Amino acid sequence: MSHSASSESVHVRAPGKINVYLGVGGRHDDGYHALATVFQAVSLYEDVIARPAADFSIVVRGVEDPDSVPLDDRNLAMRAAKLLAAAAEYDGGVALEIRKSVPVAGGMGGGSADAAAALVACDALWGTGFSQARLHELAARLGADVPFALHGGTAVGTGRGDQLNPALARGRFDWVLVTSDEGLSTPVVYATLDALRAEEGALADDPPLSLDVPIPVLQALRSGDPELLAESLANDLQAAAVHERPDLERTLSHGIRAGALQGIVSGSGPTVALLCSGPESAQEVQSALREAGLDPLHVHGPVPGARIIG
Ligand code: ATP
């Protein structure tokens, strides 16, 4: 296929996410759990720079442990680039540089953001000209969280988390994130949830295979009122994440004592997201947690999805 490939590099920025609500149902035959979630994209970004090259390569900057992120076909950004090349019948390559700010294995979808950014960057670099709908279709093949990283804003995910619908959210929500040096494996956290449910005897009353986001969560987002949203934050994976990392419970109560309205483990953790009443309150919470030796970041949401900058 002929393309008007660019000789310039393309720089794309994509956001990390918080799950402000995460309901986990039963497990489908394919091993995936039924989910009903609300994603919010927040102002902690991954930057992906795509440069023209004959082959495919990747470098990752901004990670403390270089072994934590694979540089081969296991890297979601590499898979995204190769998937797009195959779909577009493009026979060149790309040199990808990933500048990470989203914690690795932090429950904030950093790898998914890299994949979404790589799709947008390679589409522009190679002159592929795919529609947003086509990019979404490719994103969904890469992972349940990738379409959201393309889309950004606030959205409801159902099915296996991949059926995305925009949610109305007014105003801005201020969050203080407490990241951890050590990540948590998403499959391990789901396995712990299954084990905890089995112990509780939930097998007698099987978790549903289809579920919805509760109306009060959507109403709170629409109202733009952080106090209302604080009342509806919930994460079915939280108990499992805390089981793996009991220190998260202390971080959550510390954040609330410091003035946050409510706290939640983001996705499969271990990042803790503390919802604050506004920017000033978030700064106070951030200072208090920093004094306690934690590593807090003040972010806000919703923000847009993967887009070309510069
Ligand atoms: P989830 O989307 O499941 O919430 P997460 O945000 O907890 O994921 P990620 O940082 O996206 O975690 O990555 C989880 C694992 O995926 C990492 O431990 C790493 O081995 C692998 N991985 C693949 N590609 C990437 C990438 N581009 N950046 C970071 N990790 C990646």
XYZ file of N, CA and C in Angstrom, residues 101 105 128 147 175 193 227 284 297:
27
model
N 5.903 8.398 32.943
C 5.626 9.079 34.211
C 4.636 8.258 35.026
N 3.173 -1.108 36.443
C 2.357 -2.054 37.222
C 1.721 -1.354 38.425
N -0.853 6.822 7.658
C -1.821 5.734 7.486
C -3.236 6.275 7.263
N -8.498 1.169 24.497
C -9.447 2.115 23.892
C -9.688 3.332 24.787
N -7.076 14.972 42.641
C -6.668 13.711 43.272
C -5.236 13.830 43.762
N -8.642 -12.139 44.532
C -10.074 -11.841 44.678
C -10.889 -13.133 44.597
N -17.648 15.954 46.785
C -18.191 15.336 48.017
C -19.131 14.190 47.654
N -2.559 20.535 50.434
C -2.348 20.272 51.872
C -2.149 18.781 52.122
N 1.526 12.617 44.542
C 1.475 13.470 43.351
C 0.081 14.078 43.264
